[in-house]
Tab-separated table of C-alpha atoms and ligand atoms in Angstrom:
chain	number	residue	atom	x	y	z
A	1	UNK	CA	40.887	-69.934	237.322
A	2	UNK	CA	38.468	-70.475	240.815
A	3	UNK	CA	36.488	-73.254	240.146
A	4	UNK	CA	33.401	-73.151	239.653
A	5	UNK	CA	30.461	-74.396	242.299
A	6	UNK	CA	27.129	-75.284	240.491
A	7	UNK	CA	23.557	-74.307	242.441
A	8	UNK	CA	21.661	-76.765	243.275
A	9	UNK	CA	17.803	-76.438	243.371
A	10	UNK	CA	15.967	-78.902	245.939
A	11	UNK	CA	13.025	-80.668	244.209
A	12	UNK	CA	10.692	-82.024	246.865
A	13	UNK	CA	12.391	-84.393	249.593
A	14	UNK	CA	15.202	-86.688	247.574
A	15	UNK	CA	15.842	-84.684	244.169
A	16	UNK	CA	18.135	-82.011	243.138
A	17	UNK	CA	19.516	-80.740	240.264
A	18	UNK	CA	22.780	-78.456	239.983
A	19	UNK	CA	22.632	-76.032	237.302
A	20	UNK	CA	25.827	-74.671	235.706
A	21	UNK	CA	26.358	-70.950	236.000
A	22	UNK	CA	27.440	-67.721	234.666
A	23	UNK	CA	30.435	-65.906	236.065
A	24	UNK	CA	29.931	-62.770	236.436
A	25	UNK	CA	32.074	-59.849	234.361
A	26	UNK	CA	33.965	-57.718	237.047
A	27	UNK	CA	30.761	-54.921	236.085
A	28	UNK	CA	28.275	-57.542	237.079
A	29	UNK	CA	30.124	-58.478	240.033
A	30	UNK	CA	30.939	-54.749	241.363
A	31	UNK	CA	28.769	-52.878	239.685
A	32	UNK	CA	29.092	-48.731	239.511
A	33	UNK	CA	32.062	-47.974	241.787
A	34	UNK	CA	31.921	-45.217	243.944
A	35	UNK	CA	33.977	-43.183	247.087
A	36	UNK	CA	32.987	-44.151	251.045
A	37	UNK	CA	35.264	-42.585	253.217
A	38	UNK	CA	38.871	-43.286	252.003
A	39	UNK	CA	37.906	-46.524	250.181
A	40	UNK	CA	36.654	-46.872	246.751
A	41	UNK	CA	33.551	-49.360	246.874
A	42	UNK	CA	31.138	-51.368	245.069
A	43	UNK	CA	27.682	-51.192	244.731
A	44	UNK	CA	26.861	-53.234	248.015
A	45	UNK	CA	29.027	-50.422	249.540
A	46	UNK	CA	32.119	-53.122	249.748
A	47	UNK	CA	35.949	-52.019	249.004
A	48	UNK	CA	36.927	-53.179	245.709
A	49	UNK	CA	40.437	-53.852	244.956
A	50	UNK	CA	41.288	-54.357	241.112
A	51	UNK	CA	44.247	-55.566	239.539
A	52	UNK	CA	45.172	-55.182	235.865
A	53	UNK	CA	47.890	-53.544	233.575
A	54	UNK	CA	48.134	-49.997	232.236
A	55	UNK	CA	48.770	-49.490	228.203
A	56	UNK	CA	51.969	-47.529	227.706
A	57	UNK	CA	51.768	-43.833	225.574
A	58	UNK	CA	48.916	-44.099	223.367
A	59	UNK	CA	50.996	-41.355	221.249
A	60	UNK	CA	50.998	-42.036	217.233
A	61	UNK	CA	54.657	-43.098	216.286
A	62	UNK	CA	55.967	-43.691	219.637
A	63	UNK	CA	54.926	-47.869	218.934
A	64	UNK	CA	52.811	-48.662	221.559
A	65	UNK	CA	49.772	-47.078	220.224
A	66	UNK	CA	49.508	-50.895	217.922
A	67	UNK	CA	47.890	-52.428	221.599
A	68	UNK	CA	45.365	-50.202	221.743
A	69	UNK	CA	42.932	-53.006	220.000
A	70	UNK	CA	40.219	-55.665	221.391
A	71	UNK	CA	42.720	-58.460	220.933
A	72	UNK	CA	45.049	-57.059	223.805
A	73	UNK	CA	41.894	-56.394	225.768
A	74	UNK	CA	40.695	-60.019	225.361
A	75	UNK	CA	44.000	-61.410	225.917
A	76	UNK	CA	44.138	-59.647	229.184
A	77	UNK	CA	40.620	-60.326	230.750
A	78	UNK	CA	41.148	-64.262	229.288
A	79	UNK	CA	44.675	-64.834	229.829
A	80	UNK	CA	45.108	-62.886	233.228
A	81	UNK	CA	41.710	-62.214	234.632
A	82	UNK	CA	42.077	-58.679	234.734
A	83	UNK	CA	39.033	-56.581	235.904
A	84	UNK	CA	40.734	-53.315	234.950
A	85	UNK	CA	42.606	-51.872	232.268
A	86	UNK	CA	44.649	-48.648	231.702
A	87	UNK	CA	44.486	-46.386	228.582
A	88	UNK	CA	47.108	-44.055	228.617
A	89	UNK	CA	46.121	-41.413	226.173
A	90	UNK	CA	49.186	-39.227	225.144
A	91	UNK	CA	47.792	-35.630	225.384
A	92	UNK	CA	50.922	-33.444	225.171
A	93	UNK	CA	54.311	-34.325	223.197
A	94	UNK	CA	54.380	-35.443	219.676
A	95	UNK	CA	51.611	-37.737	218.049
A	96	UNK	CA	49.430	-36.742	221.356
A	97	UNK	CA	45.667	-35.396	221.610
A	98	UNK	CA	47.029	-32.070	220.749
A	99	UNK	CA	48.141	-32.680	217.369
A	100	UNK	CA	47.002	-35.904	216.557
A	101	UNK	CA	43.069	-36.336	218.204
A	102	UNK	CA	41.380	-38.194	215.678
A	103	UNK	CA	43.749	-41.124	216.050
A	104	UNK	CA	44.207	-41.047	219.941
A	105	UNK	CA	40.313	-40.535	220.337
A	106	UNK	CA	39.889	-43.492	218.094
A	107	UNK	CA	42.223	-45.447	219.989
A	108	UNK	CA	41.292	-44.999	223.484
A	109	UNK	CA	37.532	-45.950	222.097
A	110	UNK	CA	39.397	-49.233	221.097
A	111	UNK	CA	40.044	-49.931	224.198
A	112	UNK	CA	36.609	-48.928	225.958
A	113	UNK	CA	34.056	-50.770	223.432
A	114	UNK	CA	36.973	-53.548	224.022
A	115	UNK	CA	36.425	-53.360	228.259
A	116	UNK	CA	33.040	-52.950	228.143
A	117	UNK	CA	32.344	-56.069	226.123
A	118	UNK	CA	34.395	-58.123	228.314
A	119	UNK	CA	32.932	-56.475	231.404
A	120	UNK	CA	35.951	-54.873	232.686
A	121	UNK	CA	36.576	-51.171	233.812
A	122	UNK	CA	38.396	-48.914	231.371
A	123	UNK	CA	40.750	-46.136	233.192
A	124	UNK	CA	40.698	-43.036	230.593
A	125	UNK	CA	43.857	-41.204	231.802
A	126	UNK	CA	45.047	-37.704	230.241
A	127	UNK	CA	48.893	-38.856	230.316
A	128	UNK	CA	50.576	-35.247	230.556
A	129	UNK	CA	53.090	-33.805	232.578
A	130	UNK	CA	51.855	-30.453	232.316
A	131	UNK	CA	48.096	-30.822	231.860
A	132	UNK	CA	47.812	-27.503	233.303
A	133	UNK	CA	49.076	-25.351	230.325
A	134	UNK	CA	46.105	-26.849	228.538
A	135	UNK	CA	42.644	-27.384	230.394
A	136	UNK	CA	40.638	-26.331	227.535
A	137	UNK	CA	41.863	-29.598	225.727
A	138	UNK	CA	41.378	-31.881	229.072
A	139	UNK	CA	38.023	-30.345	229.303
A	140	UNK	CA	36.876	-31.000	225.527
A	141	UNK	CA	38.330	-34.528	225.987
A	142	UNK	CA	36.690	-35.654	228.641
A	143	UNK	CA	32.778	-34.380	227.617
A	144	UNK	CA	33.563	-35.955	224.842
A	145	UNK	CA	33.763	-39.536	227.005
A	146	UNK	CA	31.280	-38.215	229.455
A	147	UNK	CA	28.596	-37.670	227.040
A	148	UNK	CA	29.834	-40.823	224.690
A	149	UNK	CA	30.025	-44.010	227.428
A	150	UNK	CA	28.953	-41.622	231.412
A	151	UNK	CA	26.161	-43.991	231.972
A	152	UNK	CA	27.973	-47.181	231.960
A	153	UNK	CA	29.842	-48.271	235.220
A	154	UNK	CA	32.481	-49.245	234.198
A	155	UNK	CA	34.583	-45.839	232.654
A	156	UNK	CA	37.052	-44.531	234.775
A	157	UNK	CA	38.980	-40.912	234.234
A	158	UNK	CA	41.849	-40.383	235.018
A	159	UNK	CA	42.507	-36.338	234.154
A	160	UNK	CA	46.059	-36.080	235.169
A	161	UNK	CA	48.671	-38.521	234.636
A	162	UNK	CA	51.617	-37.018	236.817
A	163	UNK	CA	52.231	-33.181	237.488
A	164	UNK	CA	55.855	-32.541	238.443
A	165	UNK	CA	57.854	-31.822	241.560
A	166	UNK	CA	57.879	-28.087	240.765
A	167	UNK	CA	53.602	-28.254	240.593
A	168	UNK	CA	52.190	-26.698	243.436
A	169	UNK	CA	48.986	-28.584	244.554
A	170	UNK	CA	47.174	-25.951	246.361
A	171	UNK	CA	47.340	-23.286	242.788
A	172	UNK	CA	47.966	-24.934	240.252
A	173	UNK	CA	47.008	-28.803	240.130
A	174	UNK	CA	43.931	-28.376	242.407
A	175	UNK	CA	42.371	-25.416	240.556
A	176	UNK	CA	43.263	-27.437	237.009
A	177	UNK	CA	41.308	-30.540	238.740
A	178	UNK	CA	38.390	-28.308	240.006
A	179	UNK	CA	37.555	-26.635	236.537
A	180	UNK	CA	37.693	-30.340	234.441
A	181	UNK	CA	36.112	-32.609	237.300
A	182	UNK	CA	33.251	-29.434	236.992
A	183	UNK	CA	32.875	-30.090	233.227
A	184	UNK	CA	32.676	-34.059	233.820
A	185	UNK	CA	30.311	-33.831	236.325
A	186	UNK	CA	27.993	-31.345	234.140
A	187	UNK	CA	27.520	-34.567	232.154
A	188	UNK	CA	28.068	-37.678	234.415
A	189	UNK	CA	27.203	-37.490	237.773
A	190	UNK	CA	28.407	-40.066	239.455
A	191	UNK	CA	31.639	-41.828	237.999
A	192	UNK	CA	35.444	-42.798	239.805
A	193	UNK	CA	37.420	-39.542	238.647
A	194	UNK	CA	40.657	-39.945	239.814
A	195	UNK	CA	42.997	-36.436	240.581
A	196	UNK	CA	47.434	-36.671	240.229
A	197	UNK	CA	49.323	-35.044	242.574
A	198	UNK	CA	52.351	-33.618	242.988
A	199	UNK	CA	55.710	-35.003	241.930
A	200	UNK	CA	54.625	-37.675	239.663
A	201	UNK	CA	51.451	-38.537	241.377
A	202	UNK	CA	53.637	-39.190	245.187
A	203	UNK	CA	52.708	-36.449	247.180
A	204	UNK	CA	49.533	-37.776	248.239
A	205	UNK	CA	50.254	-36.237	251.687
A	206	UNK	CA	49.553	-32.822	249.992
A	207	UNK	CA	45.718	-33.534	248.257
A	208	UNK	CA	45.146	-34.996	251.726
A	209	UNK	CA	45.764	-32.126	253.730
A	210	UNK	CA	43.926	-29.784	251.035
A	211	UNK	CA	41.263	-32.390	249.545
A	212	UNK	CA	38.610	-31.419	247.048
A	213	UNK	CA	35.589	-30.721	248.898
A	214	UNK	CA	31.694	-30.708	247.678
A	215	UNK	CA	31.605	-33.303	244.923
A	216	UNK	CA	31.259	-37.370	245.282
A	217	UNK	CA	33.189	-40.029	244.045
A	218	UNK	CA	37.023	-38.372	243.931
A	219	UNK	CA	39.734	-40.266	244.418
A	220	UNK	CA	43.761	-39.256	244.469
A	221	UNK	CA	46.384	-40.730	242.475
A	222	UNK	CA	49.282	-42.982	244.072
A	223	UNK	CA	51.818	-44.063	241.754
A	224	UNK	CA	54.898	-46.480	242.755
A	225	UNK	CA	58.134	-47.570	241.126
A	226	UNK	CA	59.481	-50.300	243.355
A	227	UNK	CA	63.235	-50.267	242.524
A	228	UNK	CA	62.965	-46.486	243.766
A	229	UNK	CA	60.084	-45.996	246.303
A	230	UNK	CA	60.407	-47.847	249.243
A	231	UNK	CA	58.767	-47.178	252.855
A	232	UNK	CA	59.249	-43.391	252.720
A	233	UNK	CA	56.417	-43.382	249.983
A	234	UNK	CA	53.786	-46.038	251.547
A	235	UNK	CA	54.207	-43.249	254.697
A	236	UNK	CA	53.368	-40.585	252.416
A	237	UNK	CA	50.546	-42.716	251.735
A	238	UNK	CA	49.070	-44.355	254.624
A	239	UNK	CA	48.991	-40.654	255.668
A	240	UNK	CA	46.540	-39.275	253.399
A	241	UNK	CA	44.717	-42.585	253.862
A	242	UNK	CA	44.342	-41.765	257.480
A	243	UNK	CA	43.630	-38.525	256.398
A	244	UNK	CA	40.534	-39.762	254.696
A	245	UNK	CA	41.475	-39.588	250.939
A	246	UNK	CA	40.875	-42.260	248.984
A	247	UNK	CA	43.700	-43.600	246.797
A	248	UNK	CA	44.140	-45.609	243.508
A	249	UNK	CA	47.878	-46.836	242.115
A	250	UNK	CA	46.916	-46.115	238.625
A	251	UNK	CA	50.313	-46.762	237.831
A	252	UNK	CA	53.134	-48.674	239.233
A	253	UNK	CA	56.352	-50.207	237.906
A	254	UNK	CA	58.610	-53.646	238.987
A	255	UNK	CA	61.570	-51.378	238.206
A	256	UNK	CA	63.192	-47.957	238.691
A	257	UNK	CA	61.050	-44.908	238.440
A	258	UNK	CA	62.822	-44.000	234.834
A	259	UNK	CA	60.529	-47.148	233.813
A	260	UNK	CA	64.236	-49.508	233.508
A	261	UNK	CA	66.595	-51.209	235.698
A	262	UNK	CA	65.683	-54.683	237.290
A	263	UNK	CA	62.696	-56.140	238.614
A	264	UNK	CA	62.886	-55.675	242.125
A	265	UNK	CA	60.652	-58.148	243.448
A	266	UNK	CA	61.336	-57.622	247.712
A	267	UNK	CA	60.332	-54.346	247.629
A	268	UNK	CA	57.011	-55.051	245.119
A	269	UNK	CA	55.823	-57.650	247.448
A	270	UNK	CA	56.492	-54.674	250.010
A	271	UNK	CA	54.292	-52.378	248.092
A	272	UNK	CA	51.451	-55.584	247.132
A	273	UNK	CA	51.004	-56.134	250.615
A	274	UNK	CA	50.805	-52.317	251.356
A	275	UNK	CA	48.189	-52.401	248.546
A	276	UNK	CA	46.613	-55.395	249.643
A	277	UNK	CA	45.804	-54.425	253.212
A	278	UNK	CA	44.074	-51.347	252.131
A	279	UNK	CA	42.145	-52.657	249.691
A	280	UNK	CA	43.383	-50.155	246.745
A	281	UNK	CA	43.463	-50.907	242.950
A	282	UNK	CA	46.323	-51.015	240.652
A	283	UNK	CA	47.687	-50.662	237.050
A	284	UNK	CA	51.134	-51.982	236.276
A	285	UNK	CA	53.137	-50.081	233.778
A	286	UNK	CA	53.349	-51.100	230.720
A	287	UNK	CA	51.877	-53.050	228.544
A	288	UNK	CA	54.785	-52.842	225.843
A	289	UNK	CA	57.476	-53.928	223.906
A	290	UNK	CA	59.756	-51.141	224.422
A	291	UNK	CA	63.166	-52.029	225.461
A	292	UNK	CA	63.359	-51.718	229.359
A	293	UNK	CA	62.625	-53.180	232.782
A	294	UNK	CA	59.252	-52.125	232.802
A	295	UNK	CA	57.870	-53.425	229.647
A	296	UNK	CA	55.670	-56.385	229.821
A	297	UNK	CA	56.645	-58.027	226.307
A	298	UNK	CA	59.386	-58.622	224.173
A	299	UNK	CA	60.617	-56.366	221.685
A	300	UNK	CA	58.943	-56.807	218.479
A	301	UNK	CA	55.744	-58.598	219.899
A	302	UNK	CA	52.751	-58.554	217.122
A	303	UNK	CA	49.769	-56.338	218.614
A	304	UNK	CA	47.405	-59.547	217.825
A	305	UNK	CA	47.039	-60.459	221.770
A	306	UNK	CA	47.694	-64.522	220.175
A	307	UNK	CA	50.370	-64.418	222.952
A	308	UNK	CA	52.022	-67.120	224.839
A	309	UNK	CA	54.394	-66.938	228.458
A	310	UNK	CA	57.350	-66.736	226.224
A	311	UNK	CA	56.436	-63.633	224.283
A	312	UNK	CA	56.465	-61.800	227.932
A	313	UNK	CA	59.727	-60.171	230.143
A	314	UNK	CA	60.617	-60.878	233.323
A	315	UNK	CA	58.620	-58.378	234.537
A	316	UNK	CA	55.465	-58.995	231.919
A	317	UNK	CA	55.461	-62.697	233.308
A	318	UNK	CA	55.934	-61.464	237.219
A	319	UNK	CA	52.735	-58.550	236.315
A	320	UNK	CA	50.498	-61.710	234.774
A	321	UNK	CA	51.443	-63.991	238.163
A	322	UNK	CA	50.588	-61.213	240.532
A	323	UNK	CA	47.044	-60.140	238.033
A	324	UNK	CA	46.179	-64.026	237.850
A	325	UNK	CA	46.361	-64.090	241.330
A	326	UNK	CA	44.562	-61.100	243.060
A	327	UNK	CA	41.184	-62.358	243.217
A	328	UNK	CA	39.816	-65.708	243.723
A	329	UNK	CA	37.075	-64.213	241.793
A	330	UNK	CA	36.127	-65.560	238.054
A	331	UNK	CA	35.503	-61.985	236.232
A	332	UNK	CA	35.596	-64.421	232.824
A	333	UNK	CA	31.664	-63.791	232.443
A	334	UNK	CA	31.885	-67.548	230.427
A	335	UNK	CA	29.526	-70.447	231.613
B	1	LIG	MG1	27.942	-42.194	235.107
C-alpha cells in the first residue's frame, strides 16, 4: 500500500496541524467513467486504467459459482487493491441464465452489492459464445441491472463475452449489440457498455473499421491469452486504437488461450506494457480453483476469501503482484 500523506492546515504564522485522511474508493477517486475519443476516462475527463481479476463461469454446478460472495470481493479490494472486478455470468450451457436465472441473477447481485460497498466497479458480462441465438434473454437481463443499480457509477456491462471466428461483425454481432445496447440505454443513459468482437473478442480491427455510431460511452472488447497471442494481436489492436475505438481487456490469461499450459511471463509483460502505454483496463482470467494454468487458486480452495499467498497458483500469485502493483493509488477507502 502508497503511503499515506496527512494535510496539513496552517493556523496563523507558527502552527499547523496534519489531519489524517480518507482514501478514496476507486468510485470516489474516478467517479462515473465514460468514452473520449479512444480512451475510457474519468470524471475530470482523465484516462483511467483499472486492474483487477475476472470471476470464472458463474454457471450452477460447474464450481466456481461458490466465489461469487462479498468475502472474495473484500479479499480482492483488501488483499490486492483491485478497483475492478469481473462477473462472468454463464448465460448459455448448462446451469446458465437460461435454465437456471434465479441463481445466476442472485449471484451476480453478490458480487455488485459486494463492489459497490467497497467502492469498486463491477463488470456484468453475458459470458456466451453465441449470444446471438438469444437477444431476448440478453435484453431482459440487462433492464433488469439497468433499472436495479443504472444510477450508480460504478456498473459496468459487458453484453457479449466472445462471439466466434465464424461470427460475422458487420450482420450478426453488430446488429445483436445495436438492439441490447438500445434496451440499456432506454433505462441508463450514460454507463461503460462494452461490445465483443469477432473470434473470441480479437478482431478488434473489424468493430474499428465498422464502429457503432450515435450513442456515448461504447467501448470494444480486447481479450489476450499470452502463451498464444503475441505481437500479431497488439497490431490488431493498436489498429482500431488508431482507428479511434476505445478498448477494454475484459479478459486476459498468463497461459494458452484453452485457459492451460504455463505461465508465460515474457510475453505478459509484452502485453502489460502494451496495456500500460495506452492506458486500457484489464480483468485476468480466473478467479478459480479449477485445475489449469489459468486458475488463480488451488484446487479445493474454501470460497471464504480468509486466503493467504499459499492458497494461490503460480499464476494467482503472478495476477495479485501485477493487481498490487498497477496503481500507486490507495482505492482501500480506510482512514
Ligand atoms: Mg447510469
Amino acid at each position: 500500500m502508497p503511503t499515506k500523506s496527512l494535510p496539513c492546515v496552517l493556523l496563523g504564522t507558527a502552527l499547523s496541524i496534519c489531519l489524517p485522511t480518507l482514501a478514496d474508493t476507486a468510485v470516489e477517486h474516478y467517479g462515473q467513467l465514460a468514452v473520449k475519443g479512444n480512451q475510457i476516462v474519468d470524471r475530470q475527463a482523465q484516462p483511467v486504467s483499472l486492474a483487477g481479476p475476472s470471476l470464472f463461469w458463474s454457471n450452477t454446478g460447474w464450481g466456481a459459482d461458490k466465489y461469487y460472495n462479498a468475502e472474495v470481493v473484500n479479499y480482492i479490494q483488501e488483499q490486492w487493491n483491485a478497483p475492478i472486478i469481473r462477473a462472468a455470468i454463464g448465460a448459455g450451457k448448462n446451469g446458465g441464465m437460461l435454465t437456471h436465472p434465479e441463481e445466476n441473477i442472485a449471484k451476480a447481485e453478490a458480487v455488485i452489492d459486494a463492489a459497490t460497498d467497497q467502492g469498486m466497479y463491477v463488470i456484468l458480462d453475458w459470458h456466451a459464445h453465441h449470444a446471438e441465438d438469444h437477444p431476448k434473454d440478453a435484453i431482459a437481463f440487462f433492464q433488469h441491472f439497468a433499472r436495479k443499480y443504472g444510477a450508480q457509477p460504478n456498473i459496468i456491462y459487458e453484453i457479449y463475452n466472445e462471439p466466434l471466428a465464424d461470427t460475422d461483425w458487420a450482420s450478426v454481432i453488430k446488429p445483436y449489440a445495436e438492439e441490447v445496447i438500445a434496451a440499456i440505454r432506454a433505462i441508463d443513459p450514460d454507463n461503460l457498455i462494452i461490445v465483443g468482437t469477432q473470434t473470441w473478442s480479437q478482431d478488434v480491427d473489424k468493430a474499428a473499421d465498422d464502429p457503432i455510431t450515435g450513442i456515448d460511452n461504447i467501448a470494444y472488447t480486447l481479450h489476450f491469452y499470452a502463451g498464444t497471442h503475441k505481437a500479431e494481436l497488439r497490431q490488431k489492436a493498436q489498429y482500431a486504437l488508431d482507428k479511434g475505438i476505445a478498448l477494454m481487456v475484459t479478459e486476459w490469461g498468463t497461459v494458452d488461450a484453452n485457459g492451460d499450459g504455463a505461465v508465460d511471463r515474457q510475453s505478459t509483460q509484452k502485453w502489460l506494457d502494451f496495456i500500460k502505454r495506452n492506458q486500457l483496463s484489464h480483468a485476468n482470467w480466473a478467479l478459480n480453483d479449477k485445475i489449469e494454468g489459468a486458475s488463480m487458486l488451488k484446487n479445493g480452495t474454501a470460497a471464504d476469501g480468509a486466503w493467504s499467498d499459499d492458497d494461490l497458483t503460480e499464476s494467482g500469485l503472478y495476477v495479485k503482484s501485477i493487481v498490487k502493483n498497477w496503481s500507486d493509488i490507495d482505492y482501500s477507502g480506510d482512514e
